[in-house]
Tab-separated table of C-alpha atoms in Angstrom:
chain	number	residue	atom	x	y	z
D	1280	MET	CA	-0.301	-7.410	17.750
D	1281	ASN	CA	-2.720	-10.200	16.872
D	1282	PRO	CA	-0.958	-13.522	16.226
D	1283	LEU	CA	-0.427	-14.583	12.641
D	1284	LEU	CA	-2.936	-17.365	12.109
D	1285	LEU	CA	-2.071	-18.649	8.657
D	1286	ALA	CA	0.476	-18.529	5.863
D	1287	PHE	CA	-0.142	-20.350	2.599
D	1288	TYR	CA	1.979	-21.100	-0.449
D	1289	GLY	CA	-0.036	-21.454	-3.659
D	1290	ASP	CA	1.243	-23.605	-6.510
D	1291	ASP	CA	-0.008	-20.992	-9.003
D	1292	PHE	CA	-1.454	-17.483	-8.948
D	1293	THR	CA	-5.099	-18.280	-9.665
D	1294	GLY	CA	-5.184	-20.862	-6.895
D	1295	SER	CA	-3.542	-18.408	-4.546
D	1296	THR	CA	-6.209	-15.751	-5.048
D	1297	ASP	CA	-8.771	-18.496	-4.415
D	1298	ALA	CA	-7.248	-19.125	-0.955
D	1299	LEU	CA	-6.921	-15.377	-0.409
D	1300	GLU	CA	-10.663	-14.971	-0.965
D	1301	PHE	CA	-11.676	-17.675	1.510
D	1302	ILE	CA	-9.501	-16.438	4.375
D	1303	THR	CA	-10.236	-12.752	3.721
D	1304	THR	CA	-13.979	-13.384	3.580
D	1305	ALA	CA	-13.666	-15.310	6.846
D	1306	GLY	CA	-12.506	-12.070	8.428
D	1307	ALA	CA	-8.700	-12.239	8.402
D	1308	LYS	CA	-6.868	-9.222	6.989
D	1309	SER	CA	-4.711	-10.865	4.332
D	1310	ILE	CA	-2.174	-10.020	1.628
D	1311	LEU	CA	-0.930	-12.240	-1.191
D	1312	PHE	CA	2.740	-11.747	-2.087
D	1313	ILE	CA	4.669	-12.818	-5.171
D	1314	GLU	CA	7.693	-13.879	-3.108
D	1315	PRO	CA	7.969	-15.044	0.525
D	1316	PRO	CA	7.900	-11.897	2.667
D	1317	THR	CA	10.421	-11.012	5.343
D	1318	PRO	CA	9.285	-9.856	8.798
D	1319	GLU	CA	10.151	-6.330	7.640
D	1320	THR	CA	7.892	-6.691	4.590
D	1321	LEU	CA	5.013	-7.879	6.766
D	1322	ALA	CA	5.492	-4.921	9.102
D	1323	ALA	CA	4.384	-2.624	6.258
D	1324	PHE	CA	0.925	-4.226	6.432
D	1325	PRO	CA	-0.365	-3.696	9.987
D	1326	ASN	CA	-2.959	-5.998	11.567
D	1327	LEU	CA	-2.326	-8.902	9.188
D	1328	ARG	CA	-3.793	-12.212	10.363
D	1329	ALA	CA	-2.811	-14.184	7.265
D	1330	PHE	CA	-0.636	-13.951	4.178
D	1331	GLY	CA	-0.020	-16.004	1.081
D	1332	VAL	CA	2.708	-16.497	-1.489
D	1333	ALA	CA	1.639	-16.958	-5.109
D	1334	GLY	CA	4.126	-19.517	-6.324
D	1335	LYS	CA	4.665	-21.245	-9.659
D	1336	THR	CA	5.461	-24.800	-8.556
D	1337	ARG	CA	2.496	-26.252	-10.428
D	1338	ALA	CA	4.535	-25.829	-13.628
D	1339	LEU	CA	7.886	-27.059	-12.231
D	1340	ALA	CA	9.681	-30.395	-12.181
D	1341	PRO	CA	10.231	-32.008	-8.736
D	1342	LYS	CA	13.900	-31.027	-8.474
D	1343	GLU	CA	13.068	-27.384	-9.188
D	1344	MET	CA	10.135	-27.581	-6.784
D	1345	GLU	CA	12.384	-28.808	-3.998
D	1346	GLU	CA	14.774	-25.889	-4.422
D	1347	VAL	CA	11.920	-23.365	-4.349
D	1348	LEU	CA	9.846	-24.922	-1.574
D	1349	MET	CA	12.624	-25.690	0.895
D	1350	GLU	CA	13.623	-22.026	0.797
D	1351	ALA	CA	10.021	-20.756	0.938
D	1352	PHE	CA	8.903	-23.080	3.749
D	1353	THR	CA	11.998	-22.247	5.792
D	1354	ALA	CA	11.266	-18.523	5.415
D	1355	MET	CA	7.646	-19.099	6.488
D	1356	LYS	CA	8.703	-21.136	9.516
D	1357	VAL	CA	10.838	-18.245	10.768
D	1358	ILE	CA	7.745	-16.018	10.878
D	1359	LYS	CA	5.962	-18.606	13.092
D	1360	PRO	CA	2.356	-18.637	11.868
D	1361	LYS	CA	0.091	-21.168	13.567
D	1362	HIS	CA	-0.623	-22.878	10.238
D	1363	VAL	CA	1.269	-23.189	6.954
D	1364	HIS	CA	-0.749	-24.502	4.019
D	1365	TYR	CA	0.564	-25.730	0.678
D	1366	LYS	CA	-2.335	-24.697	-1.526
D	1367	VAL	CA	-2.934	-26.927	-4.547
D	1368	CYS	CA	-5.487	-26.780	-7.325
D	1369	SER	CA	-8.867	-28.021	-6.105
D	1370	THR	CA	-8.628	-30.866	-8.620
D	1371	PHE	CA	-5.121	-31.809	-7.384
D	1372	ASP	CA	-3.535	-31.163	-10.803
D	1373	SER	CA	-0.094	-32.791	-10.570
D	1374	SER	CA	2.046	-35.734	-11.556
D	1375	ASP	CA	5.360	-37.266	-10.577
D	1376	LEU	CA	6.960	-35.170	-13.353
D	1377	VAL	CA	5.210	-31.780	-13.084
D	1378	GLY	CA	3.813	-29.933	-10.068
D	1379	SER	CA	4.276	-32.934	-7.770
D	1380	ILE	CA	2.147	-32.527	-4.654
D	1381	GLY	CA	4.043	-35.468	-3.220
D	1382	LYS	CA	7.287	-33.503	-3.507
D	1383	ALA	CA	5.621	-30.607	-1.652
D	1384	ILE	CA	4.588	-33.033	1.104
D	1385	ASP	CA	8.170	-34.306	1.362
D	1386	CYS	CA	9.492	-30.738	1.653
D	1387	GLY	CA	6.862	-29.828	4.241
D	1388	LEU	CA	7.756	-32.852	6.379
D	1389	ALA	CA	11.453	-32.001	6.162
D	1390	VAL	CA	10.990	-28.377	7.257
D	1391	PHE	CA	8.125	-28.529	9.762
D	1392	GLN	CA	8.650	-32.111	11.012
D	1393	ASN	CA	5.015	-32.510	12.058
D	1394	LYS	CA	3.856	-35.871	13.363
D	1395	LEU	CA	1.002	-35.884	10.856
D	1396	ILE	CA	0.396	-33.951	7.637
D	1397	PRO	CA	-3.348	-33.519	6.932
D	1398	VAL	CA	-4.485	-33.349	3.297
D	1399	ILE	CA	-7.981	-31.895	2.818
D	1400	GLY	CA	-9.434	-33.648	-0.220
D	1401	GLY	CA	-12.451	-31.510	-1.089
D	1402	THR	CA	-13.690	-27.932	-1.271
D	1403	PRO	CA	-17.504	-28.226	-1.323
D	1404	ALA	CA	-18.044	-24.500	-1.864
D	1405	LEU	CA	-16.273	-24.843	-5.218
D	1406	GLY	CA	-18.022	-28.035	-6.273
D	1407	ARG	CA	-15.114	-30.292	-5.273
D	1408	TYR	CA	-16.254	-33.317	-3.273
D	1409	CYS	CA	-14.020	-35.983	-1.713
D	1410	VAL	CA	-15.780	-39.186	-0.560
D	1411	PHE	CA	-13.880	-42.271	0.657
D	1412	GLY	CA	-10.766	-40.711	-0.825
D	1413	ASN	CA	-12.211	-40.252	-4.315
D	1414	LEU	CA	-12.507	-36.755	-5.778
D	1415	PHE	CA	-15.495	-35.546	-7.768
D	1416	ALA	CA	-15.539	-32.164	-9.514
D	1417	GLN	CA	-18.208	-29.915	-10.949
D	1418	MET	CA	-17.740	-28.788	-14.542
D	1419	GLY	CA	-17.079	-25.048	-14.219
D	1420	ILE	CA	-16.748	-23.522	-10.748
D	1421	GLY	CA	-19.726	-21.299	-10.027
D	1422	SER	CA	-21.501	-22.458	-13.183
D	1423	GLY	CA	-24.004	-25.057	-11.963
D	1424	GLY	CA	-22.391	-27.643	-14.215
D	1425	GLU	CA	-22.567	-31.427	-13.850
D	1426	VAL	CA	-20.412	-33.247	-11.296
D	1427	TYR	CA	-18.024	-35.946	-12.552
D	1428	ARG	CA	-15.602	-38.369	-10.965
D	1429	LEU	CA	-12.211	-36.821	-11.576
D	1430	ASP	CA	-10.898	-39.465	-13.963
D	1431	ARG	CA	-14.059	-39.077	-16.059
D	1432	HIS	CA	-14.206	-35.285	-15.933
D	1433	PRO	CA	-14.560	-33.883	-19.493
D	1434	SER	CA	-11.866	-31.274	-18.859
D	1435	MET	CA	-9.566	-32.592	-16.138
D	1436	SER	CA	-9.252	-36.071	-17.643
D	1437	LYS	CA	-7.909	-34.337	-20.768
D	1438	HIS	CA	-5.718	-31.697	-19.120
D	1439	PRO	CA	-2.845	-31.007	-21.559
D	1440	VAL	CA	-0.109	-31.252	-18.905
D	1441	THR	CA	-1.451	-33.328	-15.995
D	1442	PRO	CA	-4.501	-35.313	-17.173
D	1443	SER	CA	-6.433	-36.989	-14.347
D	1444	SER	CA	-6.396	-40.776	-14.725
D	1445	GLU	CA	-7.085	-41.615	-11.068
D	1446	SER	CA	-9.852	-40.289	-8.807
D	1447	ASP	CA	-8.573	-41.899	-5.578
D	1448	LEU	CA	-6.303	-39.202	-4.183
D	1449	ARG	CA	-4.401	-41.691	-2.029
D	1450	VAL	CA	-3.393	-43.623	-5.147
D	1451	HIS	CA	-2.720	-40.409	-7.054
D	1452	LEU	CA	-0.431	-38.992	-4.354
D	1453	SER	CA	1.311	-42.314	-3.661
D	1454	LYS	CA	2.814	-42.058	-7.151
D	1455	GLN	CA	4.490	-38.817	-6.066
D	1456	THR	CA	5.729	-39.557	-2.530
D	1457	SER	CA	6.969	-42.619	-0.655
D	1458	GLU	CA	5.177	-41.509	2.521
D	1459	LYS	CA	2.343	-43.754	3.678
D	1460	ILE	CA	-1.054	-42.087	3.323
D	1461	GLY	CA	-3.859	-42.848	5.755
D	1462	SER	CA	-7.501	-41.886	5.463
D	1463	ILE	CA	-10.189	-40.190	7.536
D	1464	ASP	CA	-13.238	-41.088	5.528
D	1465	PHE	CA	-16.850	-40.010	5.595
D	1466	VAL	CA	-17.772	-42.666	8.176
D	1467	LYS	CA	-14.915	-41.900	10.590
D	1468	MET	CA	-15.841	-38.225	10.404
D	1469	GLN	CA	-19.096	-38.954	12.233
D	1470	LEU	CA	-16.972	-39.518	15.358
D	1471	PRO	CA	-15.670	-36.659	17.535
D	1472	PHE	CA	-12.657	-35.185	15.755
D	1473	VAL	CA	-10.348	-36.159	18.634
D	1474	ASN	CA	-10.991	-39.803	17.666
D	1475	TRP	CA	-10.393	-39.428	13.941
D	1476	THR	CA	-6.816	-40.746	14.125
D	1477	ASP	CA	-7.437	-43.583	16.598
D	1478	LYS	CA	-7.011	-46.326	13.986
D	1479	LEU	CA	-4.140	-44.790	12.061
D	1480	GLY	CA	-0.918	-46.766	12.028
D	1481	ASN	CA	2.477	-45.360	11.113
D	1482	GLU	CA	1.181	-43.014	8.400
D	1483	ASN	CA	2.754	-39.547	8.271
D	1484	VAL	CA	0.090	-38.219	5.882
D	1485	VAL	CA	-3.684	-38.475	6.188
D	1486	LEU	CA	-6.331	-37.667	3.561
D	1487	ILE	CA	-9.576	-36.182	4.902
D	1488	ASP	CA	-12.882	-36.440	3.034
D	1489	ALA	CA	-14.972	-33.299	2.479
D	1490	LEU	CA	-18.459	-33.506	1.023
D	1491	TYR	CA	-20.643	-30.892	2.757
D	1492	ASN	CA	-19.997	-27.271	3.729
D	1493	GLU	CA	-21.293	-28.180	7.192
D	1494	GLN	CA	-18.334	-30.528	7.729
D	1495	MET	CA	-15.735	-27.825	7.311
D	1496	THR	CA	-15.960	-26.347	10.836
D	1497	LYS	CA	-15.252	-29.773	12.317
D	1498	ILE	CA	-12.308	-30.230	9.941
D	1499	GLY	CA	-11.033	-26.822	11.073
D	1500	ALA	CA	-11.289	-27.933	14.705
D	1501	PHE	CA	-9.273	-31.045	13.835
D	1502	LEU	CA	-6.556	-28.943	12.178
D	1503	GLU	CA	-6.417	-26.538	15.108
D	1504	ASN	CA	-6.144	-29.462	17.532
D	1505	LEU	CA	-3.185	-30.834	15.563
D	1506	ALA	CA	-1.569	-27.391	15.597
D	1507	LYS	CA	-1.505	-27.452	19.399
D	1508	GLU	CA	0.956	-30.332	19.235
D	1509	ASP	CA	3.403	-28.500	16.952
D	1510	SER	CA	4.737	-24.969	16.764
D	1511	THR	CA	3.409	-24.703	13.181
D	1512	LEU	CA	1.114	-27.217	11.474
D	1513	PHE	CA	1.801	-27.919	7.807
D	1514	SER	CA	-1.190	-29.006	5.724
D	1515	VAL	CA	-2.001	-29.626	2.057
D	1516	GLY	CA	-5.128	-29.160	-0.035
D	1517	GLY	CA	-7.260	-26.726	-1.990
D	1518	SER	CA	-8.895	-23.688	-0.436
D	1519	GLY	CA	-10.924	-26.087	1.688
D	1520	VAL	CA	-8.145	-25.559	4.252
D	1521	GLU	CA	-8.941	-21.828	4.449
D	1522	MET	CA	-12.659	-22.600	4.426
D	1523	ALA	CA	-12.284	-25.052	7.332
D	1524	LEU	CA	-10.015	-22.919	9.480
D	1525	GLY	CA	-12.018	-19.772	8.775
D	1526	ALA	CA	-15.268	-21.478	9.796
D	1527	PHE	CA	-13.721	-22.770	13.015
D	1528	TRP	CA	-12.145	-19.427	13.907
D	1529	GLN	CA	-15.490	-17.739	13.359
D	1530	GLU	CA	-17.196	-20.225	15.669
D	1531	GLU	CA	-14.538	-19.534	18.300
D	1532	MET	CA	-14.959	-15.775	17.690
D	1533	VAL	CA	-11.312	-15.425	16.729
D	1534	LEU	CA	-12.528	-13.898	13.445
D	1535	ASN	CA	-15.618	-11.971	12.426
D	1536	PRO	CA	-16.756	-12.687	8.855
D	1537	MET	CA	-16.783	-9.957	6.244
D	1538	GLN	CA	-20.414	-8.928	5.817
D	1539	GLU	CA	-20.205	-6.205	3.169
D	1540	TRP	CA	-17.943	-5.280	0.275
D	1541	SER	CA	-17.851	-2.121	-1.755
D	1542	PRO	CA	-19.673	-2.938	-4.998
D	1543	MET	CA	-17.529	-3.503	-8.077
D	1544	GLN	CA	-17.835	-0.419	-10.264
D	1545	PRO	CA	-18.196	-0.562	-14.069
D	1546	SER	CA	-14.938	-0.423	-15.995
D	1547	GLU	CA	-14.520	1.961	-18.935
D	1548	LYS	CA	-12.011	-0.422	-20.529
D	1549	LEU	CA	-11.285	-4.080	-19.903
D	1550	LEU	CA	-8.456	-6.320	-21.055
D	1551	VAL	CA	-8.608	-10.110	-20.767
D	1552	VAL	CA	-5.470	-12.168	-21.439
D	1553	SER	CA	-5.916	-15.930	-21.598
D	1554	GLY	CA	-3.436	-18.759	-21.765
D	1555	SER	CA	-6.021	-21.284	-20.617
D	1556	CYS	CA	-6.569	-24.515	-22.546
D	1557	SER	CA	-9.769	-25.345	-20.660
D	1558	PRO	CA	-13.002	-25.835	-22.624
D	1559	VAL	CA	-14.661	-23.726	-19.899
D	1560	SER	CA	-12.443	-20.752	-20.793
D	1561	ALA	CA	-12.964	-21.434	-24.500
D	1562	GLY	CA	-16.718	-21.182	-24.004
D	1563	GLN	CA	-16.285	-17.949	-22.071
D	1564	ILE	CA	-14.276	-16.438	-24.915
D	1565	VAL	CA	-16.993	-17.348	-27.430
D	1566	TYR	CA	-19.656	-15.826	-25.180
D	1567	ALA	CA	-17.644	-12.615	-24.729
D	1568	LYS	CA	-17.099	-12.276	-28.494
D	1569	ASN	CA	-20.863	-12.565	-28.940
D	1570	HIS	CA	-21.266	-9.706	-26.465
D	1571	ARG	CA	-19.163	-7.017	-28.138
D	1572	PHE	CA	-15.687	-8.099	-27.035
D	1573	ASP	CA	-13.000	-7.691	-29.674
D	1574	GLU	CA	-10.196	-10.241	-29.887
D	1575	ILE	CA	-6.513	-10.515	-30.692
D	1576	ILE	CA	-5.231	-14.016	-31.395
D	1577	ILE	CA	-1.523	-14.429	-30.708
D	1578	ASP	CA	0.772	-17.075	-32.190
D	1579	ALA	CA	1.750	-18.918	-29.005
D	1580	ALA	CA	4.116	-21.311	-30.798
D	1581	ALA	CA	6.055	-18.438	-32.401
D	1582	ILE	CA	6.236	-16.578	-29.093
D	1583	CYS	CA	7.613	-19.643	-27.325
D	1584	GLU	CA	10.073	-20.370	-30.120
D	1585	ASN	CA	11.448	-16.818	-30.165
D	1586	ASP	CA	10.932	-16.092	-26.446
D	1587	GLU	CA	9.429	-12.702	-27.241
D	1588	VAL	CA	6.214	-11.015	-28.314
D	1589	ASP	CA	6.172	-9.588	-31.842
D	1590	ALA	CA	6.101	-5.774	-31.637
D	1591	GLU	CA	3.116	-5.813	-33.967
D	1592	VAL	CA	0.955	-7.315	-31.182
D	1593	PHE	CA	1.470	-4.219	-29.059
D	1594	GLU	CA	0.662	-1.904	-31.952
D	1595	VAL	CA	-2.503	-3.837	-32.782
D	1596	LEU	CA	-3.546	-3.750	-29.135
D	1597	LYS	CA	-3.041	0.000	-28.940
D	1598	ALA	CA	-4.967	0.569	-32.170
D	1599	LYS	CA	-7.875	-1.656	-31.141
D	1600	PHE	CA	-8.295	0.112	-27.804
D	1601	LYS	CA	-8.879	3.367	-29.720
D	1602	VAL	CA	-12.080	1.890	-31.176
D	1603	SER	CA	-13.001	-0.830	-28.683
D	1604	ASP	CA	-13.329	-0.859	-24.904
D	1605	LYS	CA	-13.307	-4.642	-24.331
D	1606	ILE	CA	-10.538	-6.833	-25.759
D	1607	ILE	CA	-9.505	-10.452	-25.235
D	1608	VAL	CA	-5.982	-11.559	-26.111
D	1609	HIS	CA	-5.801	-15.347	-26.410
D	1610	THR	CA	-4.087	-18.197	-28.219
D	1611	GLY	CA	-6.940	-19.272	-30.495
D	1612	ASN	CA	-7.948	-22.872	-31.085
D	1613	LYS	CA	-4.441	-24.294	-31.358
D	1614	LYS	CA	-3.370	-26.551	-28.486
D	1615	THR	CA	-0.740	-24.947	-26.268
D	1616	GLY	CA	-0.382	-27.563	-23.518
D	1617	ASN	CA	3.037	-28.694	-24.771
D	1618	LEU	CA	4.406	-25.138	-24.844
D	1619	PRO	CA	6.472	-23.686	-21.968
D	1620	SER	CA	4.132	-22.064	-19.421
D	1621	GLU	CA	6.893	-19.687	-18.350
D	1622	ILE	CA	7.401	-18.145	-21.789
D	1623	LEU	CA	3.702	-17.967	-22.666
D	1624	GLY	CA	2.754	-16.589	-19.253
D	1625	LYS	CA	5.501	-13.972	-19.422
D	1626	ALA	CA	4.278	-12.908	-22.864
D	1627	LEU	CA	0.698	-12.470	-21.655
D	1628	GLY	CA	1.947	-10.503	-18.665
D	1629	LEU	CA	3.996	-8.177	-20.859
D	1630	ILE	CA	0.943	-7.579	-23.066
D	1631	ALA	CA	-1.131	-6.765	-19.961
D	1632	LYS	CA	1.567	-4.462	-18.638
D	1633	TYR	CA	1.770	-2.649	-21.978
D	1634	ALA	CA	-1.996	-2.107	-21.954
D	1635	ALA	CA	-1.847	-0.585	-18.480
D	1636	GLU	CA	1.041	1.698	-19.433
D	1637	HIS	CA	-0.099	2.784	-22.906
D	1638	CYS	CA	-3.863	2.194	-23.210
D	1639	ASP	CA	-5.142	3.600	-19.902
D	1640	ILE	CA	-6.414	0.210	-18.695
D	1641	LYS	CA	-7.440	0.074	-15.031
D	1642	ARG	CA	-8.830	-3.491	-14.866
D	1643	ILE	CA	-7.291	-6.690	-16.259
D	1644	VAL	CA	-8.431	-10.322	-16.139
D	1645	VAL	CA	-5.821	-13.089	-16.452
D	1646	ALA	CA	-7.128	-16.576	-17.282
D	1647	GLY	CA	-5.088	-19.761	-17.005
D	1648	GLY	CA	-3.595	-21.495	-13.980
D	1649	ASP	CA	-0.302	-22.718	-15.451
D	1650	THR	CA	0.570	-19.333	-16.998
D	1651	SER	CA	-0.860	-16.972	-14.362
D	1652	SER	CA	2.122	-16.909	-11.994
D	1653	TYR	CA	4.492	-15.925	-14.799
D	1654	ALA	CA	2.034	-13.334	-16.112
D	1655	ALA	CA	1.765	-11.663	-12.699
D	1656	ARG	CA	5.542	-11.431	-12.408
D	1657	ALA	CA	5.877	-9.962	-15.894
D	1658	MET	CA	3.277	-7.350	-14.911
D	1659	GLU	CA	5.639	-6.352	-12.050
D	1660	ILE	CA	3.025	-7.123	-9.401
D	1661	THR	CA	4.556	-7.597	-5.947
D	1662	ALA	CA	1.366	-8.322	-3.975
D	1663	VAL	CA	-2.427	-8.221	-4.225
D	1664	GLU	CA	-5.289	-7.642	-1.802
D	1665	MET	CA	-8.899	-8.747	-2.288
D	1666	ILE	CA	-11.351	-5.873	-2.808
D	1667	ALA	CA	-14.533	-7.627	-3.975
D	1668	PRO	CA	-15.979	-11.113	-4.541
D	1669	VAL	CA	-17.059	-11.997	-8.081
D	1670	VAL	CA	-17.275	-15.773	-8.566
D	1671	LYS	CA	-16.160	-18.140	-5.801
D	1672	GLY	CA	-12.446	-18.762	-6.095
D	1673	ALA	CA	-11.604	-15.729	-8.244
D	1674	PRO	CA	-11.946	-12.380	-6.447
D	1675	LEU	CA	-11.257	-8.924	-7.790
D	1676	CYS	CA	-8.006	-7.665	-6.286
D	1677	ARG	CA	-5.943	-4.492	-6.035
D	1678	ALA	CA	-2.327	-4.817	-7.150
D	1679	TYR	CA	0.719	-3.505	-5.317
D	1680	SER	CA	3.770	-2.677	-7.421
D	1681	ASP	CA	6.848	-0.486	-7.552
D	1682	ASN	CA	5.638	0.425	-11.045
D	1683	GLN	CA	3.316	3.378	-10.447
D	1684	VAL	CA	1.063	2.441	-13.368
D	1685	ILE	CA	0.555	-1.103	-12.071
D	1686	ASP	CA	0.196	-0.058	-8.426
D	1687	GLY	CA	-3.535	0.169	-7.704
D	1688	LEU	CA	-4.524	-1.723	-10.865
D	1689	GLU	CA	-7.626	-3.896	-10.459
D	1690	VAL	CA	-6.777	-7.484	-11.377
D	1691	ASN	CA	-8.608	-10.770	-11.502
D	1692	PHE	CA	-6.875	-14.129	-11.877
D	1693	LYS	CA	-9.034	-17.110	-12.795
D	1694	GLY	CA	-8.261	-20.772	-13.293
D	1695	GLY	CA	-9.455	-22.566	-16.397
D	1696	GLN	CA	-12.336	-24.263	-14.580
D	1697	VAL	CA	-13.725	-21.113	-12.952
D	1698	GLY	CA	-16.982	-19.405	-13.908
D	1699	GLY	CA	-19.993	-19.678	-16.151
D	1700	GLU	CA	-19.994	-18.741	-19.811
D	1701	ASN	CA	-20.679	-15.066	-19.011
D	1702	TYR	CA	-17.615	-14.781	-16.765
D	1703	PHE	CA	-15.658	-12.091	-18.656
D	1704	THR	CA	-18.720	-9.887	-19.078
D	1705	LEU	CA	-19.034	-9.631	-15.281
D	1706	PHE	CA	-16.062	-7.254	-15.224
D	1707	VAL	CA	-17.350	-4.657	-17.678
């Protein structure tokens, strides 16, 4: 058997499919699971080179995160991949109260006990650029939007749960962990990668700049060199980790990149469910409505208060699909950032599951990072596999499930910042 190169734990579902796309496209046969797999589970997927776990820690408090991550990281360590990556949102959405990346770093140090934990700051392919520790982000992944410093980003600076008030990732993360954070900046990166850590002191964590796609192979070489010193290297960052390692493994001919995909076929019916608060997603909903999509607006506050979806929503959905072939279910213009992601995500997942079971829906798009992990679980998805690229960071996937109706369903999970205004129409 080929050695297992990489295992990653995503802090939400949309971010996890982002990482899945990068490593699959690099040429590694990969599966994304809902829960950490056992060796027996992995044996059912022959020739795997990588796997991921789509977690939900982005929406959890640090104490809950610790309980989840210590168990998950320990299970991953038993399987002995060369690399374990804690995959965060490319804009490092987090705080000391919710989705703490610092807490994930603490858990990773405790389990893997590496001498140095690398944090990759940027993902250039997604319009995320880290320079001298400061993160800049494009408005709308794959949209050609303007690039803003993170604390001045029109969307991320106003995120309803974890608004970005600091662009320097070292400062941002130091509010979440007591570990000292060093830096490998743009200037140091001009040196051979074996010299990148020469001037580090007693730091256990090091932030690495990433500005150009061309830098990623060298970053991958640095990560692989660190992995030689430990049985498994633990790292943190967006899908720039998969991009870097994939590029290096291709250069070393460990992997051969995917050259062709079967084209995405038209879908007779399409359901979109959105719990996203992003203005990017809001613009996409408006565009879709102007292109023959019908809509159902749900009362998110009532759903969260009662912890259930009104039966009328299902009846309306069923009736609308008799006269319409493209429907978006969303929360309207009311702000939902202060509502429980778990309850809202579960509700959207149950609506999606109902559509698959009763409306003959074969393709579903789920929008919203905070709610996506709960939606996927409510849909009874156990794993997904990438089947086609669409927009960078949000591939079309095939679902695995014990529910025969869900098994084989085509699903797409997108974060709030992903895509141009025509995003939903791409799936028709």
